[in-house]
mmCIF file of C-alpha atoms and ligand atoms in Angstrom:
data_model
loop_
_atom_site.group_PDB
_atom_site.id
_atom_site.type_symbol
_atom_site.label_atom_id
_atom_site.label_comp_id
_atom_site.label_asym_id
_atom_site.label_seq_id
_atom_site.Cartn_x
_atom_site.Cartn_y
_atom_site.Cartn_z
ATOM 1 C CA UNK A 67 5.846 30.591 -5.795
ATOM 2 C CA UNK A 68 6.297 29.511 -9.315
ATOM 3 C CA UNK A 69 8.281 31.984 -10.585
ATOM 4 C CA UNK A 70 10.647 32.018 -6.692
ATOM 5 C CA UNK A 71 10.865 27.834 -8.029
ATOM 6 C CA UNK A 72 11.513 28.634 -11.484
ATOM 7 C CA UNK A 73 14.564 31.140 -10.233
ATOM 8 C CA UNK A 74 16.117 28.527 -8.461
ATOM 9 C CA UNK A 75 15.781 25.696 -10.755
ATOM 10 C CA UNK A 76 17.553 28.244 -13.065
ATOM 11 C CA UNK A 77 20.029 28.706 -10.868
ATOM 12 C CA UNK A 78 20.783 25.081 -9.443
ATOM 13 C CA UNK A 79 21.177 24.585 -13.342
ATOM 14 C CA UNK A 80 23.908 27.396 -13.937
ATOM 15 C CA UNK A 81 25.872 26.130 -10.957
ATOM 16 C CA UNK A 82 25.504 22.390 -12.137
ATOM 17 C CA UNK A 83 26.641 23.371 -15.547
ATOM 18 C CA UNK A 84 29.533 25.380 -14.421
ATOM 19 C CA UNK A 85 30.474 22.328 -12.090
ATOM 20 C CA UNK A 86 30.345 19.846 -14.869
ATOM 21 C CA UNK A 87 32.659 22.411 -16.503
ATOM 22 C CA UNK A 88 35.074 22.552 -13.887
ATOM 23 C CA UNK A 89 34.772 18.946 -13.524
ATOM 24 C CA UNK A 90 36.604 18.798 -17.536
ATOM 25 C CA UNK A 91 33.148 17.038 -18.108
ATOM 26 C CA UNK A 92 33.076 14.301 -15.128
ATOM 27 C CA UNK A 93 36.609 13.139 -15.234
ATOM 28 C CA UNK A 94 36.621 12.585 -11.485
ATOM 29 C CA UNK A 95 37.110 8.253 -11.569
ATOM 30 C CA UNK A 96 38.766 7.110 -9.026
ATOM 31 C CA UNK A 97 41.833 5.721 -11.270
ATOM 32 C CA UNK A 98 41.807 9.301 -13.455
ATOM 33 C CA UNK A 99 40.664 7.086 -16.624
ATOM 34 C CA UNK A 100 37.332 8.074 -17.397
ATOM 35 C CA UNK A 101 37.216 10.819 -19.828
ATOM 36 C CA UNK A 102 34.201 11.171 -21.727
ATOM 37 C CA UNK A 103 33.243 14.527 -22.355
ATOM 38 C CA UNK A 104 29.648 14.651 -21.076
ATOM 39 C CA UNK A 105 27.535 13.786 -23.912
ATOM 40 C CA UNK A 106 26.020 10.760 -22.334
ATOM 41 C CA UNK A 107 26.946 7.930 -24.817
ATOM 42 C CA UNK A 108 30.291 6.883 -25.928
ATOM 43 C CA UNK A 109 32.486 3.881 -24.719
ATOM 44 C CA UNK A 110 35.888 5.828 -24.373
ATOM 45 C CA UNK A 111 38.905 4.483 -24.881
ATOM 46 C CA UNK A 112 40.149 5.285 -21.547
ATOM 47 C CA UNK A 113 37.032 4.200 -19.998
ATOM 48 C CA UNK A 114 34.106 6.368 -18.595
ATOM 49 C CA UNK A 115 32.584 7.097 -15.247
ATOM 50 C CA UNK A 116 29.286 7.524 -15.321
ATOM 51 C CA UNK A 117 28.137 10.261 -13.537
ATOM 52 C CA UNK A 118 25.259 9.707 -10.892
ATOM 53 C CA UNK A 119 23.567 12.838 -9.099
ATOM 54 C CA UNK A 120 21.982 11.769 -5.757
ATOM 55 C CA UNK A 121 20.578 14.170 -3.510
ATOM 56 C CA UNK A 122 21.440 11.730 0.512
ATOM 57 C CA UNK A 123 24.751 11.976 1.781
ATOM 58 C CA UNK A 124 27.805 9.989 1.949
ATOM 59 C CA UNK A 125 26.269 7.975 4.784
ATOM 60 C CA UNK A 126 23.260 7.278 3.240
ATOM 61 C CA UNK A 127 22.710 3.281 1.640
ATOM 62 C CA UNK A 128 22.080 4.914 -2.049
ATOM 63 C CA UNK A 129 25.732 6.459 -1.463
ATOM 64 C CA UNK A 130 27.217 2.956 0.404
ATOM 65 C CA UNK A 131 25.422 0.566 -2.562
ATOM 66 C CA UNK A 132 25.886 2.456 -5.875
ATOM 67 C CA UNK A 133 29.264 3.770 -4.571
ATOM 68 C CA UNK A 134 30.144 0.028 -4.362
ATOM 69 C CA UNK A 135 28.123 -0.484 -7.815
ATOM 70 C CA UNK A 136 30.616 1.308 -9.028
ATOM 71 C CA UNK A 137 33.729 -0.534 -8.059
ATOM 72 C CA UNK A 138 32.869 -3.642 -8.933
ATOM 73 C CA UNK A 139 31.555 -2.397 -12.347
ATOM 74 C CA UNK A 140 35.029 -1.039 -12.968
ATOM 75 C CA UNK A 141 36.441 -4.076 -11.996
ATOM 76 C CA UNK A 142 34.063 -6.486 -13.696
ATOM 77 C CA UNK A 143 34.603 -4.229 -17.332
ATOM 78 C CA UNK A 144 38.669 -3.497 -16.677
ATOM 79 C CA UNK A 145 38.032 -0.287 -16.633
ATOM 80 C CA UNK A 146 35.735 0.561 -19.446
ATOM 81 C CA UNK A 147 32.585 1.463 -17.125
ATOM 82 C CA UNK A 148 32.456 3.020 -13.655
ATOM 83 C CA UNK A 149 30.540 5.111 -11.152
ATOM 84 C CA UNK A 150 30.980 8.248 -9.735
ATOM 85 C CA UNK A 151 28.069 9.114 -7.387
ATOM 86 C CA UNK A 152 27.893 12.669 -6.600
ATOM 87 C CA UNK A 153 25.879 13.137 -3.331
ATOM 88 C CA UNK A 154 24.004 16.245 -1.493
ATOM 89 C CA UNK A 155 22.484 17.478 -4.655
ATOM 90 C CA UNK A 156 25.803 18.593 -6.003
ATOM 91 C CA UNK A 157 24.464 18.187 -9.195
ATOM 92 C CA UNK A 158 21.254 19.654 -8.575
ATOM 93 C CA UNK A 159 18.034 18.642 -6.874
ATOM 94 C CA UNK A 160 16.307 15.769 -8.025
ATOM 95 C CA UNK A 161 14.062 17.768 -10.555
ATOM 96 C CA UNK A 162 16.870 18.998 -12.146
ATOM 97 C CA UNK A 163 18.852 15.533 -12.093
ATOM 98 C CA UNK A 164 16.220 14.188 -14.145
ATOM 99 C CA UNK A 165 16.434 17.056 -16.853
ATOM 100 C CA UNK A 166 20.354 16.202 -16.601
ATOM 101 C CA UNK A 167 19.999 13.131 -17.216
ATOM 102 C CA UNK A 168 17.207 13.161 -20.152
ATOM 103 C CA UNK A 169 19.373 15.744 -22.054
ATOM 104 C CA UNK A 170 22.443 14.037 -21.506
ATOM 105 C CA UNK A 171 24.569 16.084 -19.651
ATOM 106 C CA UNK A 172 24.375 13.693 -16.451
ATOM 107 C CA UNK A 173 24.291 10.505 -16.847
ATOM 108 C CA UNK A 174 22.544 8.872 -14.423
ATOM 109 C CA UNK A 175 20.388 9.961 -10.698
ATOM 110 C CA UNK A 176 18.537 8.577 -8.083
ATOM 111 C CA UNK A 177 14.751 10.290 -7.814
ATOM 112 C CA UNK A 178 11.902 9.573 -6.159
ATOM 113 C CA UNK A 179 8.701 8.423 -7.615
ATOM 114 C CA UNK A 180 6.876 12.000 -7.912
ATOM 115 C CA UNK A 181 9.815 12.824 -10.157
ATOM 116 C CA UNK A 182 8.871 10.338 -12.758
ATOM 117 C CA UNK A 183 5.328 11.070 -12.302
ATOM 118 C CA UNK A 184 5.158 14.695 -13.761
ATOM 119 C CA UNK A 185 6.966 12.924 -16.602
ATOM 120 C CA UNK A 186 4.143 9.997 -17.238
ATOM 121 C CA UNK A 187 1.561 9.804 -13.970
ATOM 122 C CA UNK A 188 0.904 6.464 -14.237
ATOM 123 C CA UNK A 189 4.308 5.833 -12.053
ATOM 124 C CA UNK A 190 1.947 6.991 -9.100
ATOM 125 C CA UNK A 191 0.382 3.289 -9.517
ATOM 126 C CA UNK A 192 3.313 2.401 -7.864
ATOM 127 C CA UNK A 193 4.007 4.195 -4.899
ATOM 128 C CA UNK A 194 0.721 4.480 -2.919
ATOM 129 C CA UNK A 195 -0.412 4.498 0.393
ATOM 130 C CA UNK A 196 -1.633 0.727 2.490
ATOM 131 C CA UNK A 197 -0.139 -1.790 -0.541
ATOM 132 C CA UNK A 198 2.710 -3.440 0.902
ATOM 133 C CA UNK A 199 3.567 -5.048 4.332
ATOM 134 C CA UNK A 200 7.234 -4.692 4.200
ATOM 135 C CA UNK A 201 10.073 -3.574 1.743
ATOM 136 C CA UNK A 202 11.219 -7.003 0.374
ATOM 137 C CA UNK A 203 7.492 -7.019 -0.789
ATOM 138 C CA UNK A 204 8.036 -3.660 -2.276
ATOM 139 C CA UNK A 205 11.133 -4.579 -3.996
ATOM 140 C CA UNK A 206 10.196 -7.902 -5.086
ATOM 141 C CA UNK A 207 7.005 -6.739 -6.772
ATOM 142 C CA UNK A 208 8.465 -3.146 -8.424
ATOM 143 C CA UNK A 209 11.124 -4.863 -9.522
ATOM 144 C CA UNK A 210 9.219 -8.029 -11.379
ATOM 145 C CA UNK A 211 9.923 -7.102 -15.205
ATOM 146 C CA UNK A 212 6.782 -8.582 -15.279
ATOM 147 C CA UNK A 213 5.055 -5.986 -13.661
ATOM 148 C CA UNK A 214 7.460 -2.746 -14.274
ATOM 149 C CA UNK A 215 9.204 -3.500 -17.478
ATOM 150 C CA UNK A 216 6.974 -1.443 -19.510
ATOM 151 C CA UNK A 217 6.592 1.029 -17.476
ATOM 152 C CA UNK A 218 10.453 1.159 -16.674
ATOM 153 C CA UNK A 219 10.605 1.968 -20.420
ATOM 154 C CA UNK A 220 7.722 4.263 -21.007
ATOM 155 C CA UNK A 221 10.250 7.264 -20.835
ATOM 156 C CA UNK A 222 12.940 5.879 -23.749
ATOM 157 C CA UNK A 223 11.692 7.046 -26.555
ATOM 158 C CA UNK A 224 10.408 10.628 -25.224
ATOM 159 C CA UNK A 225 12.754 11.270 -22.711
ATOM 160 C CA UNK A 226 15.666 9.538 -23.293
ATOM 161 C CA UNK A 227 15.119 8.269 -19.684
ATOM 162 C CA UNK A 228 15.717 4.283 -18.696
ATOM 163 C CA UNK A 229 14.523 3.559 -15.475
ATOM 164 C CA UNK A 230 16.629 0.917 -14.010
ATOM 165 C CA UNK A 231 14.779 -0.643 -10.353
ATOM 166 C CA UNK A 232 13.979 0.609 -7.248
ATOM 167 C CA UNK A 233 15.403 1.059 -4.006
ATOM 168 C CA UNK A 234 13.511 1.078 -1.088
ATOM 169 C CA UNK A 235 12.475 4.501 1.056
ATOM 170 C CA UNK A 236 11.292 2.264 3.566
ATOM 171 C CA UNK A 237 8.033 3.181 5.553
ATOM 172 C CA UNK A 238 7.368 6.921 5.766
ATOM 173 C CA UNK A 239 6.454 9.102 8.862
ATOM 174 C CA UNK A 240 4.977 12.299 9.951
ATOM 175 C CA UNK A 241 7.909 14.499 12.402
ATOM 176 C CA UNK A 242 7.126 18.284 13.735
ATOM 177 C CA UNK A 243 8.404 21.326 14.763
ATOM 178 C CA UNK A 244 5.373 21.376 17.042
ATOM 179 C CA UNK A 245 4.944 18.484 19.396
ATOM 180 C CA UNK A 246 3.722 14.954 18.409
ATOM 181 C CA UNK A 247 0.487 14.083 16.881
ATOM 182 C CA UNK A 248 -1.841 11.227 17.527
ATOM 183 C CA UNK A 249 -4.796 11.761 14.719
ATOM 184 C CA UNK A 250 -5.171 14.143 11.469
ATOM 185 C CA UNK A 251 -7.146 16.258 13.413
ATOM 186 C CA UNK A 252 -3.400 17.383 15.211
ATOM 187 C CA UNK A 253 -2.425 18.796 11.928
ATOM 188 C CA UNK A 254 -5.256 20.806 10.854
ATOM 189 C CA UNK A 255 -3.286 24.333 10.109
ATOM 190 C CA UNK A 256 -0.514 22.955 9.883
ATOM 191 C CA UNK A 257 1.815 22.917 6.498
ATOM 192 C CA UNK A 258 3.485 19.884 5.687
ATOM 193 C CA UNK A 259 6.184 20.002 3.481
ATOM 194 C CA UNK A 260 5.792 17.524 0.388
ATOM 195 C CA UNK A 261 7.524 16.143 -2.540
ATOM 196 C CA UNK A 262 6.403 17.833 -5.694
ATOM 197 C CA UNK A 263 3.266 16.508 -6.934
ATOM 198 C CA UNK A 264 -0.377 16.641 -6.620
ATOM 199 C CA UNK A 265 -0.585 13.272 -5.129
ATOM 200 C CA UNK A 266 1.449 14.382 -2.267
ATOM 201 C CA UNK A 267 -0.201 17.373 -1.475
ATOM 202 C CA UNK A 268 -3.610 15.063 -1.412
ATOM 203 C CA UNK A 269 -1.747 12.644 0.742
ATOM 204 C CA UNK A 270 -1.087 15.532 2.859
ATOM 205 C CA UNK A 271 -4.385 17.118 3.139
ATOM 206 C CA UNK A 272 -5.827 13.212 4.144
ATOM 207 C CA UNK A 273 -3.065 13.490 6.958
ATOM 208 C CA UNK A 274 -5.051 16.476 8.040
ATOM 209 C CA UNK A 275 -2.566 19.122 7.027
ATOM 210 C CA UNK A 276 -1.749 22.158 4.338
ATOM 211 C CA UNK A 277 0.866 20.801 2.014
ATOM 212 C CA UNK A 278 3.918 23.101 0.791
ATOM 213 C CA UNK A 279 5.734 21.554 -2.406
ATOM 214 C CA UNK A 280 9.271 22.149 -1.627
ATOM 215 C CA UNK A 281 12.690 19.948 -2.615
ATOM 216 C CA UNK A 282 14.732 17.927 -0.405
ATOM 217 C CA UNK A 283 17.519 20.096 0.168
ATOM 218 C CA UNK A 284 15.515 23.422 1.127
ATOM 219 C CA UNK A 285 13.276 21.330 3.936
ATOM 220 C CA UNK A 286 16.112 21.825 6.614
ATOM 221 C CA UNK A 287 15.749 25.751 6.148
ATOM 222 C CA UNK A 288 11.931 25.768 5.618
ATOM 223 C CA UNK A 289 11.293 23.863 9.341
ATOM 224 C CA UNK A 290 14.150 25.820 10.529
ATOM 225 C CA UNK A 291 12.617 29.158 9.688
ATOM 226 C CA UNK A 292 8.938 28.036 10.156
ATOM 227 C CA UNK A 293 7.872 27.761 6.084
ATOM 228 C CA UNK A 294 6.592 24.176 7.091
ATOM 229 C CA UNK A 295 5.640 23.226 10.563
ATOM 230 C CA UNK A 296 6.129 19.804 9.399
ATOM 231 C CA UNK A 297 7.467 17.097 7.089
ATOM 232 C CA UNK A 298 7.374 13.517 6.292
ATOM 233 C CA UNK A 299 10.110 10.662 5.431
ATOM 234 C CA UNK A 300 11.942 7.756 7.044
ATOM 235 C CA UNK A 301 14.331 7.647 9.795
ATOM 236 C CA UNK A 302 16.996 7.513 7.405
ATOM 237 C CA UNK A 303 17.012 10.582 6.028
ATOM 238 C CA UNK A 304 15.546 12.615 9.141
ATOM 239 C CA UNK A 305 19.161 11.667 10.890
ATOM 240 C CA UNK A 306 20.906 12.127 7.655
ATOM 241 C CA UNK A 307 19.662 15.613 6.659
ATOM 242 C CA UNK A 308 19.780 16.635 10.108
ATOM 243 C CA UNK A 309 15.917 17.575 9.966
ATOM 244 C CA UNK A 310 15.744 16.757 13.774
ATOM 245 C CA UNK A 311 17.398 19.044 15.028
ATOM 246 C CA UNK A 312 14.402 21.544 14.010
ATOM 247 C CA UNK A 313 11.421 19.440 14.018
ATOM 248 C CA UNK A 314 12.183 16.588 17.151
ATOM 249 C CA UNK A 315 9.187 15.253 16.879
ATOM 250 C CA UNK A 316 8.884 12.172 14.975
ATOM 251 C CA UNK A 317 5.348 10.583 14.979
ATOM 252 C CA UNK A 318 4.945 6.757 13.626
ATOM 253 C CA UNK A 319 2.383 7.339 11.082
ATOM 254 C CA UNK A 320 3.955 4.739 8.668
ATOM 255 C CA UNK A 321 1.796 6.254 5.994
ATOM 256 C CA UNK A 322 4.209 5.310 3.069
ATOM 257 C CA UNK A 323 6.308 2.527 1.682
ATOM 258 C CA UNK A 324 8.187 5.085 -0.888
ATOM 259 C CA UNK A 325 9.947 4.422 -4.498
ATOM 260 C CA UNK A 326 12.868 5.800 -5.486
ATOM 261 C CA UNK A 327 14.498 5.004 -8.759
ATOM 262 C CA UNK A 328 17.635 4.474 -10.370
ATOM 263 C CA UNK A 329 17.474 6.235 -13.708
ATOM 264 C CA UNK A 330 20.446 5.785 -16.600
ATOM 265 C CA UNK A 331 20.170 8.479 -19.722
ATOM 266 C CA UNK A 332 19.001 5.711 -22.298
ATOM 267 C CA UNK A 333 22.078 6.172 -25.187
ATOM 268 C CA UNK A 334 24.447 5.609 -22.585
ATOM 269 C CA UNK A 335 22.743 2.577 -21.916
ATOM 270 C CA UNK A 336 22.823 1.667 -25.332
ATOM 271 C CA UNK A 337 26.529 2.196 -26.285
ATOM 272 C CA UNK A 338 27.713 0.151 -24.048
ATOM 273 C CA UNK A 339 28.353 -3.672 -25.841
ATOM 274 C CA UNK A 340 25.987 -5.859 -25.153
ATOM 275 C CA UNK A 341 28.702 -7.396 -22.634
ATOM 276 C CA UNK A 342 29.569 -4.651 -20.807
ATOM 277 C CA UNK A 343 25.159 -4.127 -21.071
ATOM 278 C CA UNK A 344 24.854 -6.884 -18.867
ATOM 279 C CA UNK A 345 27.570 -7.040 -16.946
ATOM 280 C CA UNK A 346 25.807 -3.137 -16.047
ATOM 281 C CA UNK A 347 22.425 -4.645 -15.445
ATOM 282 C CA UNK A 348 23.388 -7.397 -13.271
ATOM 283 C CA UNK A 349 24.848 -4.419 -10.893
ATOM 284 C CA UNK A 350 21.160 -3.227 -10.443
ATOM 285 C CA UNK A 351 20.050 -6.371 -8.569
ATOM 286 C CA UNK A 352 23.273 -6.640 -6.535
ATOM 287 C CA UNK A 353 22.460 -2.756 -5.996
ATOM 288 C CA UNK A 354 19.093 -2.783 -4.590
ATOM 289 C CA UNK A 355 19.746 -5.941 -2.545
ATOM 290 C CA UNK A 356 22.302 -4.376 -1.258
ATOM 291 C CA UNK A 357 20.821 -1.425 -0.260
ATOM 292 C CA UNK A 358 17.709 -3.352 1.112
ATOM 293 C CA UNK A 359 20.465 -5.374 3.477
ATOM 294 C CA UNK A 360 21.772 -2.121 5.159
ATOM 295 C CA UNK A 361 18.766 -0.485 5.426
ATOM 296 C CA UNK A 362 17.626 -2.025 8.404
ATOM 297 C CA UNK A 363 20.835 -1.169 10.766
ATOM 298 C CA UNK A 364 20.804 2.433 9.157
ATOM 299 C CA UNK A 365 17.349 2.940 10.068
ATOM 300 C CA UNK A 366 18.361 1.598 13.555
ATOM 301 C CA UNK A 367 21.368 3.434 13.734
ATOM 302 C CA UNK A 368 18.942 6.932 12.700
ATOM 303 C CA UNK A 369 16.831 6.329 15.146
ATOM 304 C CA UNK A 370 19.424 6.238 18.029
ATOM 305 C CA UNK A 371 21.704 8.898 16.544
ATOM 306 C CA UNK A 372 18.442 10.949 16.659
ATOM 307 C CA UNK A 373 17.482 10.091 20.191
ATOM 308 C CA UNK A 374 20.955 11.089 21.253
ATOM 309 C CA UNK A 375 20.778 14.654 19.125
ATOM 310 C CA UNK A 376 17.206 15.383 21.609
ATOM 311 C CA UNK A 377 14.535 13.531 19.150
ATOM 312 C CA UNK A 378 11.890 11.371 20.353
ATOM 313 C CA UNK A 379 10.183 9.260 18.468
ATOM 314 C CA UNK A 380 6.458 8.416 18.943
ATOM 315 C CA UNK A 381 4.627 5.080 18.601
ATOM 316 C CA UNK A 382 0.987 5.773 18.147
ATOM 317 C CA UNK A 383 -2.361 3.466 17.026
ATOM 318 C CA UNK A 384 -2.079 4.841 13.500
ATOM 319 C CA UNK A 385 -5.388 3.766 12.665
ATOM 320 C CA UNK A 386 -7.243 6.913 11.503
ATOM 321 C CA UNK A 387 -4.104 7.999 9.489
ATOM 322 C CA UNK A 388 -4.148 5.038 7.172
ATOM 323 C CA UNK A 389 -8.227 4.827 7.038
ATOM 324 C CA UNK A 390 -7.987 8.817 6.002
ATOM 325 C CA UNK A 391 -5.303 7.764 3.260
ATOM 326 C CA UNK A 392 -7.505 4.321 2.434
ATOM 327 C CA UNK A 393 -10.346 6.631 1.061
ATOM 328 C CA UNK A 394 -8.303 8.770 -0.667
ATOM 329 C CA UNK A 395 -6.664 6.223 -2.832
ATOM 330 C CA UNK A 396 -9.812 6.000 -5.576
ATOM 331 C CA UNK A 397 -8.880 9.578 -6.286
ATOM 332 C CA UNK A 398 -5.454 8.974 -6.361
ATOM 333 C CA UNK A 399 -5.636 6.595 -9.286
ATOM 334 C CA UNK A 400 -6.499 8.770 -12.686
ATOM 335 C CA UNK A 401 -6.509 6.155 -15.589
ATOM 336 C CA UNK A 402 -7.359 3.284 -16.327
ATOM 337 C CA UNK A 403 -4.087 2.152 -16.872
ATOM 338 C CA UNK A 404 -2.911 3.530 -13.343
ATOM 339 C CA UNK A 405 -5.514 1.498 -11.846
ATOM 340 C CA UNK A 406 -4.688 -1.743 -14.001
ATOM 341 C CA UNK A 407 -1.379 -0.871 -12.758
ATOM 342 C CA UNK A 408 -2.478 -0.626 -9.117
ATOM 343 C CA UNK A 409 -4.375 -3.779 -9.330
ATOM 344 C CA UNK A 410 -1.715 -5.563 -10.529
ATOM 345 C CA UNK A 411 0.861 -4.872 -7.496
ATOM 346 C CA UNK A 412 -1.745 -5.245 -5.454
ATOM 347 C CA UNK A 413 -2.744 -8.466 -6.699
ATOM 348 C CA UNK A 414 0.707 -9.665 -6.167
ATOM 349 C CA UNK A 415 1.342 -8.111 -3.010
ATOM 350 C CA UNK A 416 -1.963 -10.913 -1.963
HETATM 351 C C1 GCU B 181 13.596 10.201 0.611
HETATM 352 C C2 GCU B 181 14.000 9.699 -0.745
HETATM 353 C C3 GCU B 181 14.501 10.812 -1.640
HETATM 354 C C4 GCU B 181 13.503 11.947 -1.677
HETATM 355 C C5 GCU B 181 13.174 12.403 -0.269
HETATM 356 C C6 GCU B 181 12.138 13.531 -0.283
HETATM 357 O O1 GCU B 181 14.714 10.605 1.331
HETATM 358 O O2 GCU B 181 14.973 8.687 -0.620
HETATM 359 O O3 GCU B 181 14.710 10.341 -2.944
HETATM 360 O O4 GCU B 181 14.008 13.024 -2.405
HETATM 361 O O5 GCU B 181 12.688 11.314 0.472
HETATM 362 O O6 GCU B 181 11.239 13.509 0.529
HETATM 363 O O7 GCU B 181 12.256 14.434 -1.116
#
């Protein structure tokens, strides 16, 4: 398992590398300016696009509100600073985006919280089951510098890593290849794909399942072929990466509001001029907002793209999924610092 991951981390890595080659080091800006070769930093004089790996699709709100970060960024700097957001992991999946983007070679990505937790776990403080009612409570709390700036920051000096705000996942689900499911009980033999940490495969054993570690862009294939029986995410991405066309099931377990970041290698960040550095940072706010404002028709628009393609989604009392996750969320918190974290978002989520 580790060495069939290893393989293709290895090779996701040759094929990003020979892409960036092709691409004369990124020099894809919509006006043909940007021309800086790659090594993450330098304001050049024909301007640079700053390259952004994202693993959703063109359709996606990540692709709609950092593709329009990027315009008005070019247009706000004349030119010095853009965005080019390459989507469907073209880049490489999101554990390899993050490498990218620590050594330099990328310059900025979109992951998930699990990402940044195998880098410092105390980002799972964040992103845990039963804390917040809605998403505007999500983003208004994750992205208090108050609460996050620190840990936003934790990665600079070891990583090279900036982590910029959060967009929303919106609430998370349970869908199968299998029928629907009313309690964790339904699940028991069942492998659930999850994102790549051990939190998630403890959220998914509280769900009642097996969990199988697997990327984004390999779940299609594993429910396809029967690797996972099951997975979970929003609506979003379930029309998006076409995952229900082999698992039509989708139960409303709503066991997750989920983080995803936007990350900026951190000596990029720091040669731009302290102008262009805030003309940049202001972008993140109008980004996330952004995003948050066409997340609800896109989730609407999911759901009834889905429904056409032969999905049906399930209401259930969801009850004894979020008690199961309740009791699991002591052992979910490690530190003390996670759980002075924890307390604080939850404090302000009261
Ligand atoms: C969501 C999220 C992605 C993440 C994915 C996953 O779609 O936005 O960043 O990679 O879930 O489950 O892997």
């Amino acid at each position: 398992m580790r060495r069939t991951t290893t393989m293709a981390s290895l090779a996701a890595l040759t094929a990003t590398t020979l892409l960036l080659a092709a691409c004369g080091g990124g020099d894809s800006g919509g006006d043909g300016t940007a021309t800086d070769g790659g090594d993450g930093g330098g304001e050049a004089s024909g301007g640079k696009a700053l390259r952004l790996a994202l693993n959703q699709t063109e359709e996606h709100p990540s692709y709609i509100s950092l593709d329009n970060w990027g315009t008005s960024l070019e247009e706000a700097t004349e030119g010095r600073w853009s965005i080019d957001v390459f989507p469907n992991e073209t880049l490489g999946a999101q554990a390899e985006a993050l490498q990218l983007v620590s050594s330099g070679s990328v310059d900025m990505a979109v992951v998930s919280s699990p990402q940044l937790e195998n880098l410092n776990a105390d980002f799972a403080a964040f992103e845990m089951p039963g804390v917040f009612d809605d998403t505007e409570e999500q983003l208004r709390i994750l992205n208090d510098p108050a609460i996050s700036g620190e840990l936003f920051a934790s990665l600079e000096e070891s990583q090279k890593i900036t982590v910029l705000g959060v967009l929303t996942q919106g609430a998370r689900s349970i869908y199968t290849s299998f029928g629907p499911v009313e309690t964790p009980a339904d699940l028991a033999g069942k492998k659930i794909r999850v994102q790549e940490t051990d939190k998630w495969i403890a959220i998914a054993e509280a769900l009642g399942g097996a969990a199988t570690p697997m990327a984004f862009g390999e779940l299609y294939t594993g429910l396809q072929a029967g690797v996972v029986d099951a997975a979970e995410n929003n609506e979003v991405s379930y029309w998006t990466q076409k995952h229900y066309e082999v698992a039509p099931d989708w139960t409303y377990t709503n066991h997750m509001i989920g983080a995803d970041y936007i990350i900026i290698n951190t000596d990029t960040l720091n040669s731009m001029s302290e102008e262009d550095k805030a003309v940049f940072l202001e972008g993140v706010t109008a980004t996330y907002t952004e995003h948050a404002e066409l997340w609800g028709q896109a989730t609407q628009d999911a759901i009834d793209n889905a429904t056409a393609g032969g999905a049906t989604f399930h209401e259930i009392d969801n009850t004894p999924f979020k008690e199961a996750l309740a009791a699991i969320v002591p052992s979910l918190l490690k530190s003390e610092t996670q759980q002075a974290l924890y307390d604080a978002v939850v404090a302000a989520a009261e």
